[in-house]
């Protein structure tokens, strides 16, 4: 949704791929070499890095949060929210995404954790706190915008923040299996 929103508004936006490479790979490589996070991505003049991970195994925005926030001269960071039960259900029904989260060793979500909504909620809430704290270390240099992607007014919120028409906002990467609401209890029984 973010990538398509920014592209619709005329921004140069990348989603997963930074040129010929996955963004997560070139960011990890740069950070591990002690360089600015996007220095090995070999692309310039990008307005929006709408998704820089390559699945739970490569959540560079989580694992290298401090290096990314500290290593970018100025940026607007967007934290997206949604109902945690819906998020968990979506991940549980999309290929093997939830199982991949559980198997990955992610900062704040150790291997083997993530078997229910409560564990995912805790992980994401702690991540949100980390993002807020890290961005706050750089007043005047970074901005943090928080949006609920399920809020019916999110398009208008984005228009206010970025000046791009609210009509550019829309749900992408949705599937029919995400239309039904399943209770937390049912999701936990499935584990």
PDB file of C-alpha atoms in Angstrom:
ATOM      1  CA  UNK A   1       0.000   0.000   0.000  1.00  0.00           C
ATOM      2  CA  UNK A   2       2.734   2.525   0.892  1.00  0.00           C
ATOM      3  CA  UNK A   3       4.778   1.796  -2.220  1.00  0.00           C
ATOM      4  CA  UNK A   4       1.760   2.154  -4.498  1.00  0.00           C
ATOM      5  CA  UNK A   5       0.633   5.295  -2.682  1.00  0.00           C
ATOM      6  CA  UNK A   6       3.973   7.014  -3.210  1.00  0.00           C
ATOM      7  CA  UNK A   7       4.278   5.863  -6.823  1.00  0.00           C
ATOM      8  CA  UNK A   8       0.773   7.196  -7.526  1.00  0.00           C
ATOM      9  CA  UNK A   9       1.896  10.534  -6.073  1.00  0.00           C
ATOM     10  CA  UNK A  10       4.904  10.741  -8.379  1.00  0.00           C
ATOM     11  CA  UNK A  11       7.537   9.767  -5.813  1.00  0.00           C
ATOM     12  CA  UNK A  12      10.420   7.467  -6.716  1.00  0.00           C
ATOM     13  CA  UNK A  13       9.668   4.476  -4.524  1.00  0.00           C
ATOM     14  CA  UNK A  14      11.246   1.057  -4.122  1.00  0.00           C
ATOM     15  CA  UNK A  15       9.630  -2.058  -2.729  1.00  0.00           C
ATOM     16  CA  UNK A  16      11.933  -4.924  -1.738  1.00  0.00           C
ATOM     17  CA  UNK A  17      14.326  -4.380  -4.641  1.00  0.00           C
ATOM     18  CA  UNK A  18      17.027  -1.731  -4.623  1.00  0.00           C
ATOM     19  CA  UNK A  19      18.127  -1.854  -8.223  1.00  0.00           C
ATOM     20  CA  UNK A  20      19.367  -5.346  -9.033  1.00  0.00           C
ATOM     21  CA  UNK A  21      19.546  -6.441  -5.384  1.00  0.00           C
ATOM     22  CA  UNK A  22      17.179  -6.939  -2.502  1.00  0.00           C
ATOM     23  CA  UNK A  23      17.240  -3.878  -0.260  1.00  0.00           C
ATOM     24  CA  UNK A  24      17.721  -6.053   2.826  1.00  0.00           C
ATOM     25  CA  UNK A  25      20.923  -7.539   1.406  1.00  0.00           C
ATOM     26  CA  UNK A  26      22.627  -4.271   0.491  1.00  0.00           C
ATOM     27  CA  UNK A  27      21.541  -2.624   3.762  1.00  0.00           C
ATOM     28  CA  UNK A  28      22.827  -5.535   5.866  1.00  0.00           C
ATOM     29  CA  UNK A  29      26.086  -5.581   3.903  1.00  0.00           C
ATOM     30  CA  UNK A  30      26.608  -1.828   4.395  1.00  0.00           C
ATOM     31  CA  UNK A  31      25.776  -1.874   8.119  1.00  0.00           C
ATOM     32  CA  UNK A  32      28.051  -4.852   8.748  1.00  0.00           C
ATOM     33  CA  UNK A  33      30.857  -2.983   6.941  1.00  0.00           C
ATOM     34  CA  UNK A  34      30.288   0.082   9.151  1.00  0.00           C
ATOM     35  CA  UNK A  35      29.002   2.166   6.243  1.00  0.00           C
ATOM     36  CA  UNK A  36      25.813   4.252   5.891  1.00  0.00           C
ATOM     37  CA  UNK A  37      22.878   1.848   5.555  1.00  0.00           C
ATOM     38  CA  UNK A  38      21.945   2.523   1.931  1.00  0.00           C
ATOM     39  CA  UNK A  39      25.480   3.069   0.603  1.00  0.00           C
ATOM     40  CA  UNK A  40      25.782  -0.375  -1.013  1.00  0.00           C
ATOM     41  CA  UNK A  41      22.352  -0.311  -2.652  1.00  0.00           C
ATOM     42  CA  UNK A  42      23.653   1.483  -5.765  1.00  0.00           C
ATOM     43  CA  UNK A  43      20.528   3.559  -6.324  1.00  0.00           C
ATOM     44  CA  UNK A  44      20.104   7.294  -5.936  1.00  0.00           C
ATOM     45  CA  UNK A  45      17.374   9.872  -5.625  1.00  0.00           C
ATOM     46  CA  UNK A  46      14.871   7.510  -4.031  1.00  0.00           C
ATOM     47  CA  UNK A  47      12.035   9.247  -2.193  1.00  0.00           C
ATOM     48  CA  UNK A  48      10.522   6.193  -0.526  1.00  0.00           C
ATOM     49  CA  UNK A  49      11.859   2.874   0.656  1.00  0.00           C
ATOM     50  CA  UNK A  50       8.406   1.407   1.193  1.00  0.00           C
ATOM     51  CA  UNK A  51       9.586  -2.052   2.166  1.00  0.00           C
ATOM     52  CA  UNK A  52      13.203  -2.920   2.770  1.00  0.00           C
ATOM     53  CA  UNK A  53      12.932  -6.409   4.210  1.00  0.00           C
ATOM     54  CA  UNK A  54      12.804  -9.692   2.371  1.00  0.00           C
ATOM     55  CA  UNK A  55      10.564 -11.584   4.724  1.00  0.00           C
ATOM     56  CA  UNK A  56      11.020 -12.368   8.408  1.00  0.00           C
ATOM     57  CA  UNK A  57      14.470 -13.812   7.811  1.00  0.00           C
ATOM     58  CA  UNK A  58      15.730 -10.399   6.703  1.00  0.00           C
ATOM     59  CA  UNK A  59      13.948  -7.767   8.791  1.00  0.00           C
ATOM     60  CA  UNK A  60      16.724  -5.209   8.531  1.00  0.00           C
ATOM     61  CA  UNK A  61      14.391  -2.435   9.722  1.00  0.00           C
ATOM     62  CA  UNK A  62      14.061  -4.342  13.008  1.00  0.00           C
ATOM     63  CA  UNK A  63      17.514  -5.876  13.381  1.00  0.00           C
ATOM     64  CA  UNK A  64      19.388  -2.727  12.248  1.00  0.00           C
ATOM     65  CA  UNK A  65      16.943  -0.085  13.470  1.00  0.00           C
ATOM     66  CA  UNK A  66      19.565   1.959  15.343  1.00  0.00           C
ATOM     67  CA  UNK A  67      21.985   1.924  12.414  1.00  0.00           C
ATOM     68  CA  UNK A  68      19.307   2.905   9.892  1.00  0.00           C
ATOM     69  CA  UNK A  69      17.889   5.763  11.957  1.00  0.00           C
ATOM     70  CA  UNK A  70      21.354   6.978  12.958  1.00  0.00           C
ATOM     71  CA  UNK A  71      22.856   6.538   9.493  1.00  0.00           C
ATOM     72  CA  UNK A  72      20.292   8.404   7.401  1.00  0.00           C
ATOM     73  CA  UNK A  73      20.765  12.208   7.346  1.00  0.00           C
ATOM     74  CA  UNK A  74      17.044  13.029   7.411  1.00  0.00           C
ATOM     75  CA  UNK A  75      13.980  10.912   6.870  1.00  0.00           C
ATOM     76  CA  UNK A  76      10.331  10.455   7.578  1.00  0.00           C
ATOM     77  CA  UNK A  77       9.677   7.068   9.131  1.00  0.00           C
ATOM     78  CA  UNK A  78       6.215   5.576   8.825  1.00  0.00           C
ATOM     79  CA  UNK A  79       4.981   3.091  11.391  1.00  0.00           C
ATOM     80  CA  UNK A  80       1.977   1.144  10.210  1.00  0.00           C
ATOM     81  CA  UNK A  81      -0.551  -0.375  12.559  1.00  0.00           C
ATOM     82  CA  UNK A  82      -3.472  -2.706  12.141  1.00  0.00           C
ATOM     83  CA  UNK A  83      -5.650  -4.841  14.342  1.00  0.00           C
ATOM     84  CA  UNK A  84      -3.265  -7.452  15.742  1.00  0.00           C
ATOM     85  CA  UNK A  85      -5.729 -10.313  15.338  1.00  0.00           C
ATOM     86  CA  UNK A  86      -6.167  -9.395  11.675  1.00  0.00           C
ATOM     87  CA  UNK A  87      -2.393  -9.128  11.228  1.00  0.00           C
ATOM     88  CA  UNK A  88      -1.809 -12.521  12.804  1.00  0.00           C
ATOM     89  CA  UNK A  89      -4.615 -14.108  10.782  1.00  0.00           C
ATOM     90  CA  UNK A  90      -3.228 -12.614   7.592  1.00  0.00           C
ATOM     91  CA  UNK A  91       0.260 -13.954   8.295  1.00  0.00           C
ATOM     92  CA  UNK A  92      -1.134 -17.345   9.292  1.00  0.00           C
ATOM     93  CA  UNK A  93      -3.004 -17.634   5.994  1.00  0.00           C
ATOM     94  CA  UNK A  94      -0.345 -16.246   3.649  1.00  0.00           C
ATOM     95  CA  UNK A  95       1.894 -19.099   2.533  1.00  0.00           C
ATOM     96  CA  UNK A  96       3.999 -19.983   5.566  1.00  0.00           C
ATOM     97  CA  UNK A  97       4.709 -16.434   6.748  1.00  0.00           C
ATOM     98  CA  UNK A  98       3.765 -16.903  10.409  1.00  0.00           C
ATOM     99  CA  UNK A  99       5.856 -20.065  10.654  1.00  0.00           C
ATOM    100  CA  UNK A 100       8.779 -18.215   9.075  1.00  0.00           C
ATOM    101  CA  UNK A 101       8.457 -15.475  11.723  1.00  0.00           C
ATOM    102  CA  UNK A 102       8.490 -18.156  14.398  1.00  0.00           C
ATOM    103  CA  UNK A 103      11.573 -19.847  12.909  1.00  0.00           C
ATOM    104  CA  UNK A 104      13.557 -16.634  12.305  1.00  0.00           C
ATOM    105  CA  UNK A 105      15.736 -15.065  14.967  1.00  0.00           C
ATOM    106  CA  UNK A 106      14.536 -11.456  14.950  1.00  0.00           C
ATOM    107  CA  UNK A 107      15.505  -8.733  17.426  1.00  0.00           C
ATOM    108  CA  UNK A 108      12.687  -8.853  19.983  1.00  0.00           C
ATOM    109  CA  UNK A 109      11.202 -12.066  18.573  1.00  0.00           C
ATOM    110  CA  UNK A 110      13.588 -14.933  19.314  1.00  0.00           C
ATOM    111  CA  UNK A 111      13.386 -18.218  17.457  1.00  0.00           C
ATOM    112  CA  UNK A 112      10.407 -20.282  18.611  1.00  0.00           C
ATOM    113  CA  UNK A 113       8.354 -17.278  19.744  1.00  0.00           C
ATOM    114  CA  UNK A 114       5.360 -16.104  17.741  1.00  0.00           C
ATOM    115  CA  UNK A 115       2.939 -18.963  18.062  1.00  0.00           C
ATOM    116  CA  UNK A 116      -0.042 -16.782  18.988  1.00  0.00           C
ATOM    117  CA  UNK A 117      -1.475 -13.282  18.721  1.00  0.00           C
ATOM    118  CA  UNK A 118      -0.218 -12.343  22.181  1.00  0.00           C
ATOM    119  CA  UNK A 119       3.427 -13.100  21.329  1.00  0.00           C
ATOM    120  CA  UNK A 120       3.207 -11.185  18.040  1.00  0.00           C
ATOM    121  CA  UNK A 121       1.474  -8.274  19.736  1.00  0.00           C
ATOM    122  CA  UNK A 122       4.179  -8.084  22.365  1.00  0.00           C
ATOM    123  CA  UNK A 123       6.901  -8.190  19.706  1.00  0.00           C
ATOM    124  CA  UNK A 124       5.316  -5.420  17.639  1.00  0.00           C
ATOM    125  CA  UNK A 125       4.539  -3.201  20.637  1.00  0.00           C
ATOM    126  CA  UNK A 126       8.169  -3.437  21.760  1.00  0.00           C
ATOM    127  CA  UNK A 127       9.316  -2.651  18.219  1.00  0.00           C
ATOM    128  CA  UNK A 128       7.064   0.424  18.142  1.00  0.00           C
ATOM    129  CA  UNK A 129       8.628   1.626  21.413  1.00  0.00           C
ATOM    130  CA  UNK A 130      12.120   1.115  19.958  1.00  0.00           C
ATOM    131  CA  UNK A 131      11.247   3.085  16.804  1.00  0.00           C
ATOM    132  CA  UNK A 132       9.759   5.967  18.805  1.00  0.00           C
ATOM    133  CA  UNK A 133      12.776   6.101  21.112  1.00  0.00           C
ATOM    134  CA  UNK A 134      15.304   5.903  18.294  1.00  0.00           C
ATOM    135  CA  UNK A 135      13.664   8.557  16.102  1.00  0.00           C
ATOM    136  CA  UNK A 136      13.312  10.853  19.151  1.00  0.00           C
ATOM    137  CA  UNK A 137      17.117  10.841  19.529  1.00  0.00           C
ATOM    138  CA  UNK A 138      17.337  12.992  16.371  1.00  0.00           C
ATOM    139  CA  UNK A 139      14.985  15.956  16.850  1.00  0.00           C
ATOM    140  CA  UNK A 140      14.692  18.149  13.780  1.00  0.00           C
ATOM    141  CA  UNK A 141      16.384  15.502  11.662  1.00  0.00           C
ATOM    142  CA  UNK A 142      13.700  12.828  11.473  1.00  0.00           C
ATOM    143  CA  UNK A 143       9.930  12.712  11.590  1.00  0.00           C
ATOM    144  CA  UNK A 144       7.765   9.789  12.639  1.00  0.00           C
ATOM    145  CA  UNK A 145       4.289   9.294  11.211  1.00  0.00           C
ATOM    146  CA  UNK A 146       2.056   6.577  12.607  1.00  0.00           C
ATOM    147  CA  UNK A 147      -0.916   5.295  10.619  1.00  0.00           C
ATOM    148  CA  UNK A 148      -3.528   2.619  11.124  1.00  0.00           C
ATOM    149  CA  UNK A 149      -3.858   0.994   7.710  1.00  0.00           C
ATOM    150  CA  UNK A 150      -7.376  -0.209   8.589  1.00  0.00           C
ATOM    151  CA  UNK A 151      -8.616   3.292   9.481  1.00  0.00           C
ATOM    152  CA  UNK A 152     -11.041   4.447   6.776  1.00  0.00           C
ATOM    153  CA  UNK A 153      -9.503   7.937   6.916  1.00  0.00           C
ATOM    154  CA  UNK A 154      -5.912   6.793   6.339  1.00  0.00           C
ATOM    155  CA  UNK A 155      -5.890   8.131   2.768  1.00  0.00           C
ATOM    156  CA  UNK A 156      -6.770  11.583   4.065  1.00  0.00           C
ATOM    157  CA  UNK A 157      -4.107  11.314   6.782  1.00  0.00           C
ATOM    158  CA  UNK A 158      -1.507  10.454   4.162  1.00  0.00           C
ATOM    159  CA  UNK A 159      -2.662  13.341   1.971  1.00  0.00           C
ATOM    160  CA  UNK A 160      -2.246  15.725   4.898  1.00  0.00           C
ATOM    161  CA  UNK A 161       1.219  14.399   5.678  1.00  0.00           C
ATOM    162  CA  UNK A 162       2.601  14.083   2.138  1.00  0.00           C
ATOM    163  CA  UNK A 163       0.393  16.178  -0.129  1.00  0.00           C
ATOM    164  CA  UNK A 164      -0.484  13.258  -2.381  1.00  0.00           C
ATOM    165  CA  UNK A 165      -4.180  12.720  -3.034  1.00  0.00           C
ATOM    166  CA  UNK A 166      -6.057  10.430  -0.675  1.00  0.00           C
ATOM    167  CA  UNK A 167      -7.305   8.596  -3.759  1.00  0.00           C
ATOM    168  CA  UNK A 168      -3.828   7.102  -4.178  1.00  0.00           C
ATOM    169  CA  UNK A 169      -4.315   5.107  -0.989  1.00  0.00           C
ATOM    170  CA  UNK A 170      -5.686   1.603  -1.305  1.00  0.00           C
ATOM    171  CA  UNK A 171      -5.163  -1.915  -0.047  1.00  0.00           C
ATOM    172  CA  UNK A 172      -2.657  -4.013  -1.956  1.00  0.00           C
ATOM    173  CA  UNK A 173      -1.420  -7.547  -1.290  1.00  0.00           C
ATOM    174  CA  UNK A 174      -4.829  -8.638  -0.078  1.00  0.00           C
ATOM    175  CA  UNK A 175      -6.369 -12.016  -0.652  1.00  0.00           C
ATOM    176  CA  UNK A 176      -9.821 -13.525  -0.276  1.00  0.00           C
ATOM    177  CA  UNK A 177      -8.665 -15.586   2.696  1.00  0.00           C
ATOM    178  CA  UNK A 178      -8.219 -12.368   4.666  1.00  0.00           C
ATOM    179  CA  UNK A 179     -11.877 -11.357   4.448  1.00  0.00           C
ATOM    180  CA  UNK A 180     -13.157 -13.448   7.353  1.00  0.00           C
ATOM    181  CA  UNK A 181     -12.616 -12.432  10.960  1.00  0.00           C
ATOM    182  CA  UNK A 182     -11.411 -15.259  13.181  1.00  0.00           C
ATOM    183  CA  UNK A 183     -11.416 -14.932  16.963  1.00  0.00           C
ATOM    184  CA  UNK A 184      -8.178 -14.889  18.955  1.00  0.00           C
ATOM    185  CA  UNK A 185      -9.339 -18.051  20.731  1.00  0.00           C
ATOM    186  CA  UNK A 186      -9.759 -19.875  17.387  1.00  0.00           C
ATOM    187  CA  UNK A 187      -6.319 -18.736  16.220  1.00  0.00           C
ATOM    188  CA  UNK A 188      -4.748 -19.946  19.460  1.00  0.00           C
ATOM    189  CA  UNK A 189      -6.546 -23.321  19.168  1.00  0.00           C
ATOM    190  CA  UNK A 190      -4.987 -23.730  15.726  1.00  0.00           C
ATOM    191  CA  UNK A 191      -1.485 -23.507  17.214  1.00  0.00           C
TER     192      UNK A 191
END
